[in-house]
Amino acid sequence: MNTYSVTAKAHPNIAFIKYWGNQDDSLRLPSNGSISMNLASLSTTTTVSINPKLNSDSLELNGSTQTGPPLRRTQQYLNLLRKIFKREEFLDIKSTNDFPMSAGIASSASAFAALSTAIAHLYRLRLQQKELSAIARLGSGSACRSIPPGYCEWKTGSSHEVSFAITIAPEHHWALWDCIALVESKPKEVSSTKGHSRADSSPLQYARIMDTPRRLDICRTAIINKDFGSLSEIIELDSNAMHAVMMTSKPPIMYWQPTSLLIMHEVKNMRHKGIAAAYTLDAGSNVHVICTEESYQKVEDNLQDIPGVIEVIKSPSGGGACLIQSKNPN
Ligand code: DP6
């Protein structure tokens, strides 16, 4: 069969300063800037093939053929890319995650970062990293931060071309770890996409957005200076501020579970005992505990002892999206 296929890989990322709410939902232009760290031990690998015999797009996730919302979201994205790059062929996509998809770890970030990287090579686009980051953003906002390596900042930007992420420090600059305490293994009740569209209904969102440049400055400086004290204070504040917006949206969204709160208290106790650890929660109940190279083993041991914690998944800071393989029939 005359197929041409490209395989790419990308890591999910954990936001230290969160993206919550959009200025433009369809272009995913965020209401505020954000900073994150890529996660080396977790990845999505995606193969995209052009097969002239296809009469619609097809999507396989972890070996199972998709028909429902994941296929529709992917098709919507592919339609957008076909329009931008003036292409017509349907695509066959096969994607695998090496982490549990139901675990509430942002799989859409690594999924759209790997997919956009594979398509850029398939279409031979020769994009700059910032252009690819903007293209990934159209699939899932946080995916733009999984394109560049290491610690990344996504500036809001008022148009498609200028809303992308850049590396502010490479992954080996500071060996931070994320110990993810899994609290629930079922998918979250309200998706991030739905949550973003509710953000402006919270009376707290405006204040959160107005204060974001200050939090971004503190976080960026803490990363550059490897200042864990200042980082831990700002990431916990940022996570609490985002969840306060979620809880006060109309209708409200409550992602925290009793075990999430138990873990947040335990992280504070760990810090009092001199263990470098700080919590942050995305749109879900699982708790990401950010810690240093010296502390991650103790953090993992402590988390495992908390009743209600199903599993602890850990990862150090990681690189950006990359091409794995390209198979040309000619
Ligand atoms: C809470 O990027 O998953 O994790 O653009 O609709 O796909 P969509 O949303 P998504 O939102 C991420 C929200 C967050 C915070 C963050 O990662 O910055």
Short mmCIF file of C-alpha atoms and ligand atoms in Angstrom, two decimals:
data_model
loop_
_atom_site.label_atom_id
_atom_site.label_comp_id
_atom_site.label_asym_id
_atom_site.label_seq_id
_atom_site.Cartn_x
_atom_site.Cartn_y
_atom_site.Cartn_z
CA MET A 1 0.00 0.00 0.00
CA ASN A 2 1.29 3.45 -0.95
CA THR A 3 1.33 5.08 2.49
CA TYR A 4 3.61 7.74 3.91
CA SER A 5 3.86 7.86 7.69
CA VAL A 6 5.58 9.94 10.35
CA THR A 7 5.95 9.18 14.07
CA ALA A 8 6.49 11.86 16.73
CA LYS A 9 6.68 11.88 20.51
CA ALA A 10 5.81 14.51 23.15
CA HIS A 11 5.58 14.77 26.93
CA PRO A 12 2.73 16.16 29.00
CA ASN A 13 3.52 19.22 31.11
CA ILE A 14 2.52 20.42 34.56
CA ALA A 15 1.62 24.11 34.86
CA PHE A 16 3.21 26.09 37.70
CA ILE A 17 1.23 29.19 36.70
CA LYS A 18 -2.05 27.98 35.23
CA TYR A 19 -3.92 28.77 32.04
CA TRP A 20 -7.63 29.09 32.87
CA GLY A 21 -10.08 30.91 30.59
CA ASN A 22 -9.76 32.12 27.00
CA GLN A 23 -9.95 35.49 25.26
CA ASP A 24 -10.96 33.48 22.18
CA ASP A 25 -12.27 29.94 22.67
CA SER A 26 -12.01 28.81 19.03
CA LEU A 27 -8.36 29.95 18.64
CA ARG A 28 -7.52 29.04 22.26
CA LEU A 29 -6.03 32.48 22.93
CA PRO A 30 -5.70 32.36 26.71
CA SER A 31 -6.87 35.01 29.18
CA ASN A 32 -3.53 34.85 30.97
CA GLY A 33 0.06 33.70 30.47
CA SER A 34 1.32 30.44 32.00
CA ILE A 35 4.53 28.61 32.94
CA SER A 36 5.07 24.85 33.00
CA MET A 37 7.56 21.98 33.17
CA ASN A 38 7.59 19.07 30.72
CA LEU A 39 7.51 15.58 32.26
CA ALA A 40 10.27 13.31 30.92
CA SER A 41 8.95 9.95 32.17
CA LEU A 42 5.51 10.26 30.58
CA SER A 43 4.93 10.44 26.84
CA THR A 44 2.56 10.14 23.92
CA THR A 45 3.83 8.57 20.68
CA THR A 46 1.76 9.23 17.57
CA THR A 47 2.02 7.90 14.02
CA VAL A 48 0.21 9.78 11.28
CA SER A 49 -0.17 8.19 7.84
CA ILE A 50 -1.39 9.43 4.53
CA ASN A 51 -3.20 6.59 2.82
CA PRO A 52 -4.87 7.51 -0.50
CA LYS A 53 -7.47 4.79 0.10
CA LEU A 54 -8.92 6.48 3.21
CA ASN A 55 -12.29 8.21 2.83
CA SER A 56 -12.35 9.72 6.34
CA ASP A 57 -9.93 10.34 9.22
CA SER A 58 -9.37 7.46 11.61
CA LEU A 59 -8.06 7.50 15.18
CA GLU A 60 -6.72 4.67 17.31
CA LEU A 61 -5.85 5.36 20.98
CA ASN A 62 -3.82 2.76 22.85
CA GLY A 63 -4.91 0.13 20.32
CA SER A 64 -8.64 0.86 20.38
CA THR A 65 -10.46 2.50 17.46
CA GLN A 66 -12.22 5.73 18.48
CA THR A 67 -15.64 6.82 17.29
CA GLY A 68 -16.96 9.30 19.89
CA PRO A 69 -15.74 12.68 21.23
CA PRO A 70 -11.96 11.98 20.89
CA LEU A 71 -12.42 11.30 17.14
CA ARG A 72 -14.62 14.39 16.70
CA ARG A 73 -12.13 16.66 18.49
CA THR A 74 -9.27 15.25 16.39
CA GLN A 75 -11.23 15.62 13.12
CA GLN A 76 -12.06 19.22 14.01
CA TYR A 77 -8.35 19.88 14.52
CA LEU A 78 -7.38 18.11 11.28
CA ASN A 79 -9.99 20.12 9.35
CA LEU A 80 -8.45 23.30 10.71
CA LEU A 81 -4.93 22.21 9.69
CA ARG A 82 -6.12 21.14 6.22
CA LYS A 83 -7.63 24.60 5.79
CA ILE A 84 -4.50 26.41 7.01
CA PHE A 85 -2.06 24.30 4.98
CA LYS A 86 -4.30 23.79 1.94
CA ARG A 87 -4.30 19.98 2.08
CA GLU A 88 -7.05 17.51 1.35
CA GLU A 89 -5.99 13.97 2.30
CA PHE A 90 -7.63 12.14 5.20
CA LEU A 91 -5.24 10.89 7.85
CA ASP A 92 -4.84 7.69 9.80
CA ILE A 93 -3.68 8.38 13.38
CA LYS A 94 -2.40 5.83 15.84
CA SER A 95 -1.48 7.13 19.28
CA THR A 96 -0.25 5.50 22.48
CA ASN A 97 0.28 6.92 25.95
CA ASP A 98 2.74 5.28 28.34
CA PHE A 99 0.74 6.62 31.32
CA PRO A 100 -2.85 5.89 32.41
CA MET A 101 -5.14 8.11 30.29
CA SER A 102 -7.86 8.08 32.89
CA ALA A 103 -5.45 9.35 35.54
CA GLY A 104 -6.24 13.01 34.94
CA ILE A 105 -2.72 13.74 33.73
CA ALA A 106 -3.05 16.25 30.89
CA SER A 107 -3.01 13.79 27.99
CA SER A 108 -4.42 16.39 25.57
CA ALA A 109 -1.19 18.41 25.88
CA SER A 110 1.12 15.56 24.86
CA ALA A 111 -1.49 14.24 22.37
CA PHE A 112 -1.79 17.46 20.38
CA ALA A 113 1.94 18.25 20.69
CA ALA A 114 2.85 14.82 19.23
CA LEU A 115 0.10 15.02 16.58
CA SER A 116 1.04 18.52 15.38
CA THR A 117 4.75 17.61 15.28
CA ALA A 118 4.00 14.49 13.19
CA ILE A 119 1.74 16.43 10.80
CA ALA A 120 4.27 19.26 10.39
CA HIS A 121 6.83 16.68 9.22
CA LEU A 122 4.29 14.79 7.12
CA TYR A 123 3.38 18.03 5.31
CA ARG A 124 7.10 18.99 5.17
CA LEU A 125 6.28 22.40 6.62
CA ARG A 126 9.72 23.30 8.07
CA LEU A 127 8.12 25.36 10.83
CA GLN A 128 10.05 27.27 13.45
CA GLN A 129 9.49 25.98 16.98
CA LYS A 130 7.27 28.95 17.87
CA GLU A 131 5.11 28.36 14.77
CA LEU A 132 4.69 24.71 15.68
CA SER A 133 3.84 25.68 19.26
CA ALA A 134 1.06 27.98 17.97
CA ILE A 135 -0.28 25.18 15.72
CA ALA A 136 -0.31 22.73 18.68
CA ARG A 137 -2.23 25.35 20.71
CA LEU A 138 -5.14 25.15 18.27
CA GLY A 139 -5.69 21.52 19.36
CA SER A 140 -5.30 22.06 23.11
CA GLY A 141 -4.03 25.23 24.74
CA SER A 142 -1.57 23.53 27.08
CA ALA A 143 -0.13 21.52 24.13
CA CYS A 144 1.78 24.63 22.98
CA ARG A 145 3.94 24.28 26.14
CA SER A 146 4.82 20.65 25.27
CA ILE A 147 6.56 21.66 22.01
CA PRO A 148 9.66 23.45 23.40
CA PRO A 149 11.88 21.62 25.92
CA GLY A 150 12.15 22.10 29.67
CA TYR A 151 10.52 24.95 31.55
CA CYS A 152 8.24 26.88 29.20
CA GLU A 153 6.31 30.11 29.23
CA TRP A 154 3.24 30.74 27.05
CA LYS A 155 2.62 34.45 26.62
CA THR A 156 -1.04 35.26 26.03
CA GLY A 157 -0.68 36.95 22.62
CA SER A 158 -3.56 38.73 20.96
CA SER A 159 -3.55 36.74 17.69
CA HIS A 160 -2.80 33.19 16.51
CA GLU A 161 0.72 34.02 15.28
CA VAL A 162 1.93 35.50 18.56
CA SER A 163 0.37 33.08 21.03
CA PHE A 164 3.02 30.37 21.55
CA ALA A 165 5.34 28.98 24.22
CA ILE A 166 9.10 29.35 24.54
CA THR A 167 11.71 27.70 26.77
CA ILE A 168 12.70 29.88 29.71
CA ALA A 169 15.15 27.29 31.12
CA PRO A 170 16.28 23.93 29.67
CA GLU A 171 15.20 20.74 31.48
CA HIS A 172 18.67 20.12 33.00
CA HIS A 173 18.92 23.66 34.38
CA TRP A 174 17.10 22.47 37.52
CA ALA A 175 16.24 18.83 38.20
CA LEU A 176 12.77 19.28 39.66
CA TRP A 177 10.44 16.30 39.94
CA ASP A 178 6.69 15.90 39.81
CA CYS A 179 5.30 13.17 42.10
CA ILE A 180 1.69 12.74 41.00
CA ALA A 181 -0.58 11.31 43.70
CA LEU A 182 -3.49 9.62 41.93
CA VAL A 183 -6.68 10.06 43.89
CA GLU A 184 -9.24 9.00 41.28
CA SER A 185 -8.91 6.95 38.15
CA LYS A 186 -12.18 7.94 36.49
CA PRO A 187 -12.31 10.78 33.94
CA LYS A 188 -13.10 14.22 35.37
CA GLU A 189 -16.72 15.36 35.32
CA VAL A 190 -16.11 18.72 33.64
CA SER A 191 -13.50 18.82 30.83
CA SER A 192 -10.90 21.62 30.75
CA THR A 193 -12.46 22.94 27.54
CA LYS A 194 -15.86 23.34 29.25
CA GLY A 195 -14.20 24.76 32.37
CA HIS A 196 -12.34 27.47 30.39
CA SER A 197 -15.63 28.70 28.94
CA ARG A 198 -17.03 29.11 32.48
CA ALA A 199 -14.05 31.00 33.92
CA ASP A 200 -15.41 34.49 33.21
CA SER A 201 -18.59 33.71 35.17
CA SER A 202 -16.54 33.73 38.40
CA PRO A 203 -16.32 37.07 40.22
CA LEU A 204 -12.72 36.11 41.07
CA GLN A 205 -11.42 35.56 37.52
CA TYR A 206 -10.76 39.25 36.78
CA ALA A 207 -8.62 39.65 39.93
CA ARG A 208 -6.76 36.41 39.12
CA ILE A 209 -5.96 37.60 35.60
CA MET A 210 -4.89 41.08 36.73
CA ASP A 211 -2.45 39.54 39.24
CA THR A 212 -0.98 36.99 36.77
CA PRO A 213 1.97 39.11 35.46
CA ARG A 214 3.20 39.37 39.06
CA ARG A 215 2.93 35.60 39.63
CA LEU A 216 4.63 34.90 36.29
CA ASP A 217 7.57 37.17 37.23
CA ILE A 218 8.00 35.48 40.62
CA CYS A 219 7.77 32.00 39.11
CA ARG A 220 10.15 32.74 36.19
CA THR A 221 12.71 34.29 38.56
CA ALA A 222 12.39 31.38 41.03
CA ILE A 223 13.11 28.90 38.20
CA ILE A 224 16.08 30.91 36.89
CA ASN A 225 17.54 31.28 40.42
CA LYS A 226 16.57 27.72 41.49
CA ASP A 227 14.80 29.25 44.50
CA PHE A 228 12.49 26.50 45.79
CA GLY A 229 11.10 28.57 48.69
CA SER A 230 9.78 31.24 46.37
CA LEU A 231 8.62 28.68 43.76
CA SER A 232 6.63 26.65 46.29
CA GLU A 233 4.83 29.73 47.63
CA ILE A 234 3.83 30.99 44.19
CA ILE A 235 2.71 27.67 42.68
CA GLU A 236 0.47 26.86 45.65
CA LEU A 237 -1.03 30.35 45.52
CA ASP A 238 -1.61 30.02 41.77
CA SER A 239 -3.25 26.60 42.05
CA ASN A 240 -5.48 27.81 44.92
CA ALA A 241 -6.45 30.93 42.92
CA MET A 242 -7.44 28.86 39.87
CA HIS A 243 -9.47 26.43 41.98
CA ALA A 244 -11.15 29.38 43.73
CA VAL A 245 -12.25 30.59 40.27
CA MET A 246 -13.47 27.09 39.39
CA MET A 247 -15.43 26.78 42.65
CA THR A 248 -17.06 30.19 42.14
CA SER A 249 -17.95 29.75 38.45
CA LYS A 250 -21.56 29.42 37.33
CA PRO A 251 -22.28 26.54 37.62
CA PRO A 252 -19.43 25.86 40.08
CA ILE A 253 -16.80 23.21 39.43
CA MET A 254 -15.35 21.37 42.43
CA TYR A 255 -12.43 19.19 41.35
CA TRP A 256 -10.99 18.61 44.84
CA GLN A 257 -11.79 15.39 46.67
CA PRO A 258 -11.28 14.83 50.42
CA THR A 259 -8.04 12.96 49.66
CA SER A 260 -6.78 15.91 47.56
CA LEU A 261 -7.13 18.15 50.62
CA LEU A 262 -5.47 15.56 52.86
CA ILE A 263 -2.47 15.53 50.50
CA MET A 264 -2.27 19.35 50.41
CA HIS A 265 -2.06 19.37 54.23
CA GLU A 266 0.54 16.59 54.21
CA VAL A 267 2.68 18.57 51.72
CA LYS A 268 2.71 21.47 54.21
CA ASN A 269 3.74 19.05 56.97
CA MET A 270 6.54 17.71 54.77
CA ARG A 271 7.81 21.26 54.25
CA HIS A 272 7.80 21.87 58.01
CA LYS A 273 10.03 18.79 58.31
CA GLY A 274 12.47 20.32 55.80
CA ILE A 275 11.37 18.36 52.71
CA ALA A 276 11.30 20.57 49.59
CA ALA A 277 7.77 19.94 48.26
CA ALA A 278 4.86 22.04 46.93
CA TYR A 279 1.44 21.07 45.59
CA THR A 280 -0.41 22.06 42.44
CA LEU A 281 -3.66 20.66 40.99
CA ASP A 282 -4.86 20.88 37.39
CA ALA A 283 -8.50 20.42 36.37
CA GLY A 284 -8.88 17.27 38.45
CA SER A 285 -8.49 15.78 41.90
CA ASN A 286 -5.00 14.31 41.54
CA VAL A 287 -2.27 16.23 43.32
CA HIS A 288 1.03 17.06 41.61
CA VAL A 289 3.75 17.44 44.22
CA ILE A 290 6.70 19.38 42.83
CA CYS A 291 9.95 18.60 44.60
CA THR A 292 13.72 18.72 44.27
CA GLU A 293 16.07 15.89 43.24
CA GLU A 294 17.08 15.51 46.94
CA SER A 295 13.50 15.27 48.20
CA TYR A 296 11.52 13.25 45.65
CA GLN A 297 12.16 9.83 47.25
CA LYS A 298 10.92 11.05 50.65
CA VAL A 299 7.94 12.75 48.99
CA GLU A 300 7.01 9.54 47.16
CA ASP A 301 7.26 7.50 50.40
CA ASN A 302 5.12 10.01 52.30
CA LEU A 303 2.46 10.19 49.57
CA GLN A 304 2.19 6.41 49.36
CA ASP A 305 1.27 6.29 53.07
CA ILE A 306 -1.71 8.66 52.72
CA PRO A 307 -5.04 6.80 52.82
CA GLY A 308 -6.89 7.21 49.50
CA VAL A 309 -3.78 7.59 47.34
CA ILE A 310 -4.11 4.95 44.60
CA GLU A 311 -0.66 5.28 43.08
CA VAL A 312 2.25 7.72 42.82
CA ILE A 313 3.65 8.39 39.35
CA LYS A 314 6.89 10.36 39.28
CA SER A 315 8.84 12.20 36.63
CA PRO A 316 11.77 14.62 36.35
CA SER A 317 11.72 17.66 34.05
CA GLY A 318 11.78 16.72 30.39
CA GLY A 319 12.47 17.76 26.80
CA GLY A 320 10.29 18.95 23.97
CA ALA A 321 8.34 17.25 21.19
CA CYS A 322 10.43 15.41 18.59
CA LEU A 323 10.32 13.40 15.39
CA ILE A 324 10.93 9.66 15.91
CA GLN A 325 10.59 8.15 12.45
CA SER A 326 9.59 9.04 8.91
CA LYS A 327 8.67 6.32 6.37
CA ASN A 328 8.43 7.44 2.76
CA PRO A 329 7.08 4.94 0.22
CA ASN A 330 9.29 6.39 -2.56
C1 DP6 B 1 -5.91 23.40 34.51
O1 DP6 B 1 -5.08 22.84 27.71
O2 DP6 B 1 -6.43 21.01 28.78
O3 DP6 B 1 -4.39 22.13 33.19
O4 DP6 B 1 -7.24 24.09 25.57
O5 DP6 B 1 -9.45 23.20 26.21
O6 DP6 B 1 -7.56 21.61 25.70
P1 DP6 B 1 -7.98 22.95 26.24
O7 DP6 B 1 -7.59 22.99 27.77
P2 DP6 B 1 -6.27 22.46 28.48
O8 DP6 B 1 -6.35 23.30 29.83
C2 DP6 B 1 -5.38 23.14 30.81
C3 DP6 B 1 -5.87 23.68 32.09
C4 DP6 B 1 -5.00 23.38 33.29
C5 DP6 B 1 -3.97 24.47 33.52
C6 DP6 B 1 -2.77 24.45 32.60
O9 DP6 B 1 -2.31 23.39 32.16
O10 DP6 B 1 -2.24 25.55 32.37
#
